[in-house]
mmCIF file of C-alpha atoms and ligand atoms in Angstrom:
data_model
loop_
_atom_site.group_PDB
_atom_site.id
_atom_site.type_symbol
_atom_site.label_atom_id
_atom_site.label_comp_id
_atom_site.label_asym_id
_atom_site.label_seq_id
_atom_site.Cartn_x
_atom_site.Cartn_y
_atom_site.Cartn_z
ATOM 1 C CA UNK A 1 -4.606 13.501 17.650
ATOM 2 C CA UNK A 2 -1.543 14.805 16.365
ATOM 3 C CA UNK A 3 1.162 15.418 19.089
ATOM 4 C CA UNK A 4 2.155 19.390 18.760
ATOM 5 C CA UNK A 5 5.756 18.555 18.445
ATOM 6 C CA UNK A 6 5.137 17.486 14.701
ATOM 7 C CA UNK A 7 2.018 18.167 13.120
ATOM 8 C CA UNK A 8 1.925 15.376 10.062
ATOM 9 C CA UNK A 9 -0.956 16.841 8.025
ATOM 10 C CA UNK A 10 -3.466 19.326 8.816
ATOM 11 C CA UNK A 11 -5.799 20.797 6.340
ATOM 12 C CA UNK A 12 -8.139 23.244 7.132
ATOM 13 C CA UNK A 13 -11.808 24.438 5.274
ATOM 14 C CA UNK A 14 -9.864 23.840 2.305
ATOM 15 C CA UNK A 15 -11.489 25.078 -0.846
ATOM 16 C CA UNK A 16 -10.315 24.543 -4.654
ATOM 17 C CA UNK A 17 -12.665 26.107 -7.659
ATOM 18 C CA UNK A 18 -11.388 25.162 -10.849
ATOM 19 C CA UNK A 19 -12.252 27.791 -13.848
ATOM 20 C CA UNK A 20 -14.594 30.981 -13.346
ATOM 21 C CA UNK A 21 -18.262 31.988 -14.255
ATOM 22 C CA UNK A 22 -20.468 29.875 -15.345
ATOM 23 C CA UNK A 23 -18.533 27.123 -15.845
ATOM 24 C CA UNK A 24 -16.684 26.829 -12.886
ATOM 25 C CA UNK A 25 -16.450 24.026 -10.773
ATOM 26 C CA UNK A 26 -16.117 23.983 -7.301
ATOM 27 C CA UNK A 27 -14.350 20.424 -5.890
ATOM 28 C CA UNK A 28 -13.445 21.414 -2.226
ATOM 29 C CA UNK A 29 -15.893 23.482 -0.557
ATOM 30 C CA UNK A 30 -14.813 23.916 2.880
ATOM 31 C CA UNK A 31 -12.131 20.571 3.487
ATOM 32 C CA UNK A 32 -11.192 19.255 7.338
ATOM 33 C CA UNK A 33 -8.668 16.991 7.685
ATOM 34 C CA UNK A 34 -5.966 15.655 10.122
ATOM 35 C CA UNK A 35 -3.008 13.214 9.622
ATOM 36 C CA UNK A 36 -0.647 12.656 12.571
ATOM 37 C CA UNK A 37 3.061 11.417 12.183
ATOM 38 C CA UNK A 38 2.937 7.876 12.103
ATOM 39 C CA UNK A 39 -0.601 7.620 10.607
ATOM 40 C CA UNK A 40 -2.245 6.142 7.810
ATOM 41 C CA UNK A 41 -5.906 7.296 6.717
ATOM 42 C CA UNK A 42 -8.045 6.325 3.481
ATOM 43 C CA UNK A 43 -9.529 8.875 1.764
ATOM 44 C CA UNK A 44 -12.679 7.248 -0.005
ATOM 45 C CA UNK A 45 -15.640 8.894 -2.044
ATOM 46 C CA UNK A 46 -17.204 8.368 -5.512
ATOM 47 C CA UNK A 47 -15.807 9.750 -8.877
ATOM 48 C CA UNK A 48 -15.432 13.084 -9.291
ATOM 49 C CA UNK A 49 -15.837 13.973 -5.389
ATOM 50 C CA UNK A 50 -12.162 15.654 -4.996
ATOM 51 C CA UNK A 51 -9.941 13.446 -4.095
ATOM 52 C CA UNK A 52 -7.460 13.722 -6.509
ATOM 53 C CA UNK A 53 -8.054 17.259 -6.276
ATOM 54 C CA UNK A 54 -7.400 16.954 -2.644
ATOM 55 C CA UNK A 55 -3.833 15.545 -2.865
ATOM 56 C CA UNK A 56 -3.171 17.653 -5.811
ATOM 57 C CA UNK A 57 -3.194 20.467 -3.632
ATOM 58 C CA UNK A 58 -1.684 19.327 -0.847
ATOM 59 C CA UNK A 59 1.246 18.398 -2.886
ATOM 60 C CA UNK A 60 1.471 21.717 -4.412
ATOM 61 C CA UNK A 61 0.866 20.265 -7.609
ATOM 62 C CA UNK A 62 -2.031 23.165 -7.921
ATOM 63 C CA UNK A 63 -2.829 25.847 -5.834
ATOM 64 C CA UNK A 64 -5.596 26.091 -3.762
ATOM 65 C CA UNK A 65 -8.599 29.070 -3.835
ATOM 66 C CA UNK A 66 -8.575 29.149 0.013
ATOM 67 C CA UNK A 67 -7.827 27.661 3.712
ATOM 68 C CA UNK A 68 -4.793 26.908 5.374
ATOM 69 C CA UNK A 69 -2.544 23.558 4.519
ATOM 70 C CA UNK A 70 0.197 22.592 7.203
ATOM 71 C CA UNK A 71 3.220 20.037 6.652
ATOM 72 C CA UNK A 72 5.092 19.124 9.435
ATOM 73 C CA UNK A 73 5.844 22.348 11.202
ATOM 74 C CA UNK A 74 5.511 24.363 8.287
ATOM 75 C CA UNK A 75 2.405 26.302 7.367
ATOM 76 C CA UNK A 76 2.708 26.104 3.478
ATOM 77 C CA UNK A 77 -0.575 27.558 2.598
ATOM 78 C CA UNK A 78 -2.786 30.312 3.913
ATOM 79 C CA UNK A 79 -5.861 31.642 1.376
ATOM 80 C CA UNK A 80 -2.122 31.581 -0.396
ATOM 81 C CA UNK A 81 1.542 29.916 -0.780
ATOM 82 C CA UNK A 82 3.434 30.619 2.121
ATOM 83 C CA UNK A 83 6.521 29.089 1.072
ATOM 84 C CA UNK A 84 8.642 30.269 -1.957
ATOM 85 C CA UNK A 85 10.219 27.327 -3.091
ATOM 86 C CA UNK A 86 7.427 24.733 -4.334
ATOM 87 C CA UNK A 87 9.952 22.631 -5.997
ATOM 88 C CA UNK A 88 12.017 22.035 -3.255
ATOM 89 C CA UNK A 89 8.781 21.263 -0.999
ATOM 90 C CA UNK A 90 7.472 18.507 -3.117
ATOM 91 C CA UNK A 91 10.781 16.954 -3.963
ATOM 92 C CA UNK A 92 12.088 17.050 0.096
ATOM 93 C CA UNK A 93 8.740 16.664 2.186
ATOM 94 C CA UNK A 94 6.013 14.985 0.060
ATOM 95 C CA UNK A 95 6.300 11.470 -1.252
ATOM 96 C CA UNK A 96 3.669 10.532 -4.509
ATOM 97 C CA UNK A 97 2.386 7.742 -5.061
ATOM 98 C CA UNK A 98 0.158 8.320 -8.611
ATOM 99 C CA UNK A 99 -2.853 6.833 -10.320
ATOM 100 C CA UNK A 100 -0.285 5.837 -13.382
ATOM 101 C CA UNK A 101 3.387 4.461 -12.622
ATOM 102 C CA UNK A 102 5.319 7.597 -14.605
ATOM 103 C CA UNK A 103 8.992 5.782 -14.550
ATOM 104 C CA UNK A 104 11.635 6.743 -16.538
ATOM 105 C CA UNK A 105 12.136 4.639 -19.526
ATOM 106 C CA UNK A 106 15.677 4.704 -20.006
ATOM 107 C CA UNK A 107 16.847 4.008 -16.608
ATOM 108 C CA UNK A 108 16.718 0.432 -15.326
ATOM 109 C CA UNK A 109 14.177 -0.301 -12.062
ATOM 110 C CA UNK A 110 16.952 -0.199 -9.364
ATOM 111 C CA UNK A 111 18.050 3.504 -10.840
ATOM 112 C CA UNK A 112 14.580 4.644 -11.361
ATOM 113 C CA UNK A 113 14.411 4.130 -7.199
ATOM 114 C CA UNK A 114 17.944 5.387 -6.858
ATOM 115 C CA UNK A 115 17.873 8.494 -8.895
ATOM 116 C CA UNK A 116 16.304 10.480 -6.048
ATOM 117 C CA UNK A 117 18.883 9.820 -2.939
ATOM 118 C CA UNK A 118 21.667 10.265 -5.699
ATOM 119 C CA UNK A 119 20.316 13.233 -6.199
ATOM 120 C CA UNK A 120 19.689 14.245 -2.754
ATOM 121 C CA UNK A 121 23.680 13.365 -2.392
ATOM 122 C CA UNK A 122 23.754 10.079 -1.049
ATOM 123 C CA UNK A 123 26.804 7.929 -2.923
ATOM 124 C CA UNK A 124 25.692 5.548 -5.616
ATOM 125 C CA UNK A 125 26.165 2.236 -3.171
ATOM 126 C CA UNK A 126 24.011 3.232 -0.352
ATOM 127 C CA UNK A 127 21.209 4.978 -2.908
ATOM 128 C CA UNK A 128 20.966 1.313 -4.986
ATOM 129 C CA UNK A 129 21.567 -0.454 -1.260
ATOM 130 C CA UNK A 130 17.968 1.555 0.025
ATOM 131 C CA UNK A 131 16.529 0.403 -3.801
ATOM 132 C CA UNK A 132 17.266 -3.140 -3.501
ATOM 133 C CA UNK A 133 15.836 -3.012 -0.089
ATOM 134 C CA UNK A 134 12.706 -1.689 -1.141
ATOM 135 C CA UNK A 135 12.518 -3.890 -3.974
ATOM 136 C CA UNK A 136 13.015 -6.605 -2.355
ATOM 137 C CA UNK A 137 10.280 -5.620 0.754
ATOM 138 C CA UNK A 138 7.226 -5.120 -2.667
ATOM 139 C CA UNK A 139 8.397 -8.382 -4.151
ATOM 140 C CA UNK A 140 9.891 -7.311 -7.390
ATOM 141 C CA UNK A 141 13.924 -7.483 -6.831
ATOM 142 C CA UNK A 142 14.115 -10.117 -9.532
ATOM 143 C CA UNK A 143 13.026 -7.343 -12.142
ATOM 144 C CA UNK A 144 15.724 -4.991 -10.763
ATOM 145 C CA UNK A 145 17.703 -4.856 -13.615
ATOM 146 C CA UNK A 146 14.584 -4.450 -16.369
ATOM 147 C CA UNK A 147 13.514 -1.652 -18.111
ATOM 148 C CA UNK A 148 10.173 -0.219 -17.332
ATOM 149 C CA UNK A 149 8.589 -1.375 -20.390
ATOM 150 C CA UNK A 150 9.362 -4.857 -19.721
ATOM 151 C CA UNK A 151 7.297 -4.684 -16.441
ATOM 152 C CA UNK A 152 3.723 -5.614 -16.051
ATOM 153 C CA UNK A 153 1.167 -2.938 -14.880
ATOM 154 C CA UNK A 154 1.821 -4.276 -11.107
ATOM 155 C CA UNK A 155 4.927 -4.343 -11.455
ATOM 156 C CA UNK A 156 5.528 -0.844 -12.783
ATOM 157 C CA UNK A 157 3.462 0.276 -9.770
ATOM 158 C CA UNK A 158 5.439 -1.356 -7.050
ATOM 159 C CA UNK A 159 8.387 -0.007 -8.687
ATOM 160 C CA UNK A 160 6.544 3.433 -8.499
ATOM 161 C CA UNK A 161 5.932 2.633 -4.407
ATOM 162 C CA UNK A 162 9.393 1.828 -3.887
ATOM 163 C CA UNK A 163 10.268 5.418 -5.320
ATOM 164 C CA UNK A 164 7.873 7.248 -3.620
ATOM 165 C CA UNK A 165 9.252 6.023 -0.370
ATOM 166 C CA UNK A 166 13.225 5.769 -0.780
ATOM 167 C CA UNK A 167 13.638 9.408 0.524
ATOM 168 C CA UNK A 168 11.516 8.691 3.424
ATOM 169 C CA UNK A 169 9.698 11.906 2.983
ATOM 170 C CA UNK A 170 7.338 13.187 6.234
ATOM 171 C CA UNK A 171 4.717 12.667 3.978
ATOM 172 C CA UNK A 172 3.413 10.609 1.693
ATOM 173 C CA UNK A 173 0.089 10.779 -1.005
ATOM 174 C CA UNK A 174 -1.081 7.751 -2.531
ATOM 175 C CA UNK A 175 -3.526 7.976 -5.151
ATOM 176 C CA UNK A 176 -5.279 4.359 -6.175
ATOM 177 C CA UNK A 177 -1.695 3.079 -5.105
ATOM 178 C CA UNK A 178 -3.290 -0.899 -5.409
ATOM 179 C CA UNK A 179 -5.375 -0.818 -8.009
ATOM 180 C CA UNK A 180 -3.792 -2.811 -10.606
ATOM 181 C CA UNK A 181 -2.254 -5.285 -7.848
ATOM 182 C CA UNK A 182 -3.616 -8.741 -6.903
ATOM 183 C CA UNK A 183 -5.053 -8.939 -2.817
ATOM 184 C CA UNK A 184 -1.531 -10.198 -1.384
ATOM 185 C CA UNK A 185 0.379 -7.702 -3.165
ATOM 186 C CA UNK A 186 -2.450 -5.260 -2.215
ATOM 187 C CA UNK A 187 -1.762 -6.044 1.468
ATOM 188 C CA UNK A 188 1.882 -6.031 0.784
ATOM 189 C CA UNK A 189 1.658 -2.305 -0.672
ATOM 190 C CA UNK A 190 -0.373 -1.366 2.811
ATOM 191 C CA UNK A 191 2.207 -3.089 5.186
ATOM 192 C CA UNK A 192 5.094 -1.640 3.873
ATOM 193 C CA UNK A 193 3.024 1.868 4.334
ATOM 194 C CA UNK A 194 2.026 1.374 7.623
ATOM 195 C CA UNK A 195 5.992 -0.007 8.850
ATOM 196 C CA UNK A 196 6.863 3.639 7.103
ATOM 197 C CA UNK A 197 4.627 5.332 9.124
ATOM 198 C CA UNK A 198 5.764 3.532 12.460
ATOM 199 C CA UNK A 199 9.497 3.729 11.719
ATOM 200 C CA UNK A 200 9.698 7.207 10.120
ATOM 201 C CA UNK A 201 7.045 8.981 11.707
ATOM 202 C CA UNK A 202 5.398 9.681 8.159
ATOM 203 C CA UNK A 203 1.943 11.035 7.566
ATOM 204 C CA UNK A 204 0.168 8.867 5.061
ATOM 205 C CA UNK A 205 -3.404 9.571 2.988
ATOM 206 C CA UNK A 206 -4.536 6.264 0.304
ATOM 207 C CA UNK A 207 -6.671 7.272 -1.521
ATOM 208 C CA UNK A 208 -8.939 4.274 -2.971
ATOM 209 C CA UNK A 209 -11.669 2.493 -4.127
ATOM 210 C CA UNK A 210 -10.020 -0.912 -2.909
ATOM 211 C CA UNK A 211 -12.357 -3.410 -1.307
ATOM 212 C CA UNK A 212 -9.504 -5.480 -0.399
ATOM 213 C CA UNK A 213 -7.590 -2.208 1.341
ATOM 214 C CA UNK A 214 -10.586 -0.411 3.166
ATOM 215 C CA UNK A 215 -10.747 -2.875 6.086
ATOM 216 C CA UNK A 216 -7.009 -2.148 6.949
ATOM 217 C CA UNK A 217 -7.337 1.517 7.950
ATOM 218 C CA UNK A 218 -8.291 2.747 11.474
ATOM 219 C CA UNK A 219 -9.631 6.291 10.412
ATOM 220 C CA UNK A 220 -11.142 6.811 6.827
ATOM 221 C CA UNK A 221 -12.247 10.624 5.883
ATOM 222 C CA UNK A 222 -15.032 10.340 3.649
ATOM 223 C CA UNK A 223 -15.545 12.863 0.519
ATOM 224 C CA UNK A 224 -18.556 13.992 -0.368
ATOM 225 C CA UNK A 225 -19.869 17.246 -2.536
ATOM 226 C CA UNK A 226 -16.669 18.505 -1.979
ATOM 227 C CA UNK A 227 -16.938 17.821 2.002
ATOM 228 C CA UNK A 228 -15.134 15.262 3.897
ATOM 229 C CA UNK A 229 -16.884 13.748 6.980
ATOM 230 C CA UNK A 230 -14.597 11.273 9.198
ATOM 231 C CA UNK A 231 -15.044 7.436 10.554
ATOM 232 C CA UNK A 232 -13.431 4.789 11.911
ATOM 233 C CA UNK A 233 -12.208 2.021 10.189
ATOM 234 C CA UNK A 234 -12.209 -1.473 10.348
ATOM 235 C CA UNK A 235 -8.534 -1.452 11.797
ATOM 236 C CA UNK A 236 -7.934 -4.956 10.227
ATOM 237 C CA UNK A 237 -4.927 -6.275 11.433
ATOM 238 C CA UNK A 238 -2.128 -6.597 9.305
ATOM 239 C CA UNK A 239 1.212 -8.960 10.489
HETATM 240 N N1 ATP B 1 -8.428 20.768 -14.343
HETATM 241 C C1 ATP B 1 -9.750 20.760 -14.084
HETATM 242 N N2 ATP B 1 -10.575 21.724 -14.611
HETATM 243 C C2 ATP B 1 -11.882 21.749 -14.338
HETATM 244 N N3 ATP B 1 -12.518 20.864 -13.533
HETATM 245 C C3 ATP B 1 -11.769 19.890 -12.989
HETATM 246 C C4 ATP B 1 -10.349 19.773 -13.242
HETATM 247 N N4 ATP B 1 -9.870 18.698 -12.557
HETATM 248 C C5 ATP B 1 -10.930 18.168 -11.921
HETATM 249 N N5 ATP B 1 -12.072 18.857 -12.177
HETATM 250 C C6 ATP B 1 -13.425 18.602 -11.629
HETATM 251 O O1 ATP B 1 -13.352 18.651 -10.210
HETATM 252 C C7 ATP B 1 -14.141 17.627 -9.615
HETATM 253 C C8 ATP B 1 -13.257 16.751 -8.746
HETATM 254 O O2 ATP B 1 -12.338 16.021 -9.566
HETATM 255 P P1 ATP B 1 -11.245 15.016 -8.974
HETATM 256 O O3 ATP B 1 -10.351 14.621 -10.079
HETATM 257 O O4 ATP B 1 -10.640 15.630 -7.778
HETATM 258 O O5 ATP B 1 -12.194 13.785 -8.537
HETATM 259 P P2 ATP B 1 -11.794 12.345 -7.924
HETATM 260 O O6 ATP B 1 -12.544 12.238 -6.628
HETATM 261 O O7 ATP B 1 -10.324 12.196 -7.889
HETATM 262 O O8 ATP B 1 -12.446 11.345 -8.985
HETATM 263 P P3 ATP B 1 -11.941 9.872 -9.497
HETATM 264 O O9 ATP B 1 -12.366 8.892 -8.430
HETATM 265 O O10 ATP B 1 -12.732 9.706 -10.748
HETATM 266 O O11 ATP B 1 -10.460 9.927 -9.715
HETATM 267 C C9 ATP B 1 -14.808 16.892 -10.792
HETATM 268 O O12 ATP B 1 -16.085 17.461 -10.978
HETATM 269 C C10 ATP B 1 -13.910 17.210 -11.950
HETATM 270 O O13 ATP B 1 -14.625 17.176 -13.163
HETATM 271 MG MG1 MG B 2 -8.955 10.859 -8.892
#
């Protein structure tokens, strides 16, 4: 699947207990899973299965109780962190897309996309120029200029797309990334993934509940008691 020049993702009998005892909770017992550059899989399963969990820990938002996580060609987890600089690998490699928008209030839509090329040291012009593209590609460039509290809910979240992708990361993590948008805009969110995938060779998981997104995907891991299984998708197509 994935060609051995770049690995995307690979994620292997991943586990993740949260607290110890009797209380503890185990949400990955053993995970499988395999994204190759230029991919986009769902990642689909009832409440409370792990998938949050999942990306959480692929994005080195938590840390994992055991397996082995690769990114790219780095091997950034192995029963533990094999990288020292967490920071630095979710802020160059891993693009999020979250459940809720988190924007920053005092900085206008076209700088809350900007902010992160400015501060990877690209000038102010060609940071706002990538923005407005963005913008422009999830239909909301005539809001450029609001604030985020002046946006609706789908609004707020295309906004929240548009950042996630501006520093065309290898990899990306979408977590309900459609569900406060209407079907079109829906689609619209899933296009512009899959183009990022094609033209940047990026490694993309959804994960969703979506009716109107499932059909698009041509491999879906399914999460179950804290074990994915894989299928193939509907592979709707998209143009
Ligand atoms: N910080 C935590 N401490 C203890 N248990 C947790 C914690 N976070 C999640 N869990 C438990 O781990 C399991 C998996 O949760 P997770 O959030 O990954 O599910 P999910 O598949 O994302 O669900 P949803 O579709 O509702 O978002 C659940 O049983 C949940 O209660
Ligand atoms: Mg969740």
């Amino acid at each position: 699947m994935a060609d051995m020049e770049k690995t995307g993702i690979r994620i292997e009998g991943l586990r993740k207990r949260y607290g110890e005892g009797d209380t503890a909770v185990d949400a990955l017992k053993g995970v499988d899973m395999q994204v190759a550059p230029g991919e986009v899989v769902g990642l689909i399963g009832p409440s409370g299965s792990g998938k949050s969990t999942l990306l959480k820990c692929l994005g080195a938002v938590i840390e994992p109780s055991a397996g082995r996580m690769t990114l790219g060609q780095d091997l950034i987890y192995n029963d533990r962190w094999e990288i020292a600089d967490l920071r630095a690998l979710r802020r160059d490699k891993i693009g999020f897309v979250f459940q809720a928008p988190y924007l920053i209030p005092f900085l206008d839509v076209t700088d809350n996309v900007a902010l992160l090329p400015m501060l990877a040291g690209e000038s102010n012009a060609i940071a706002r120029q990538r923005a407005r593209e963005l913008l422009e590609a999830l239909d909301v460039a005539h809001r450029a200029r609001a604030m985020p509290a002046q946006l609706s809910g789908g609004e707020q979240q295309r906004v929240a797309i548009a950042r996630a992708l501006v520093n065309r990361p290898p990899v990306i993590l979408a977590d309900e990334p459609t569900a406060p948008l209407d079907s079109e805009r829906a689609l619209a969110v899933i296009r512009i993934l899959n183009q990022m995938a094609r033209q940047f060779d990026t490694a993309i998981i959804v994960v969703t509940h979506d009716e109107k997104i499932i059909p698009t995907f041509k491999r879906i891991y399914h999460i179950r008691d804290g074990r994915t299984h894989e299928e193939a998708g509907a592979a709707m197509p998209l143009e």
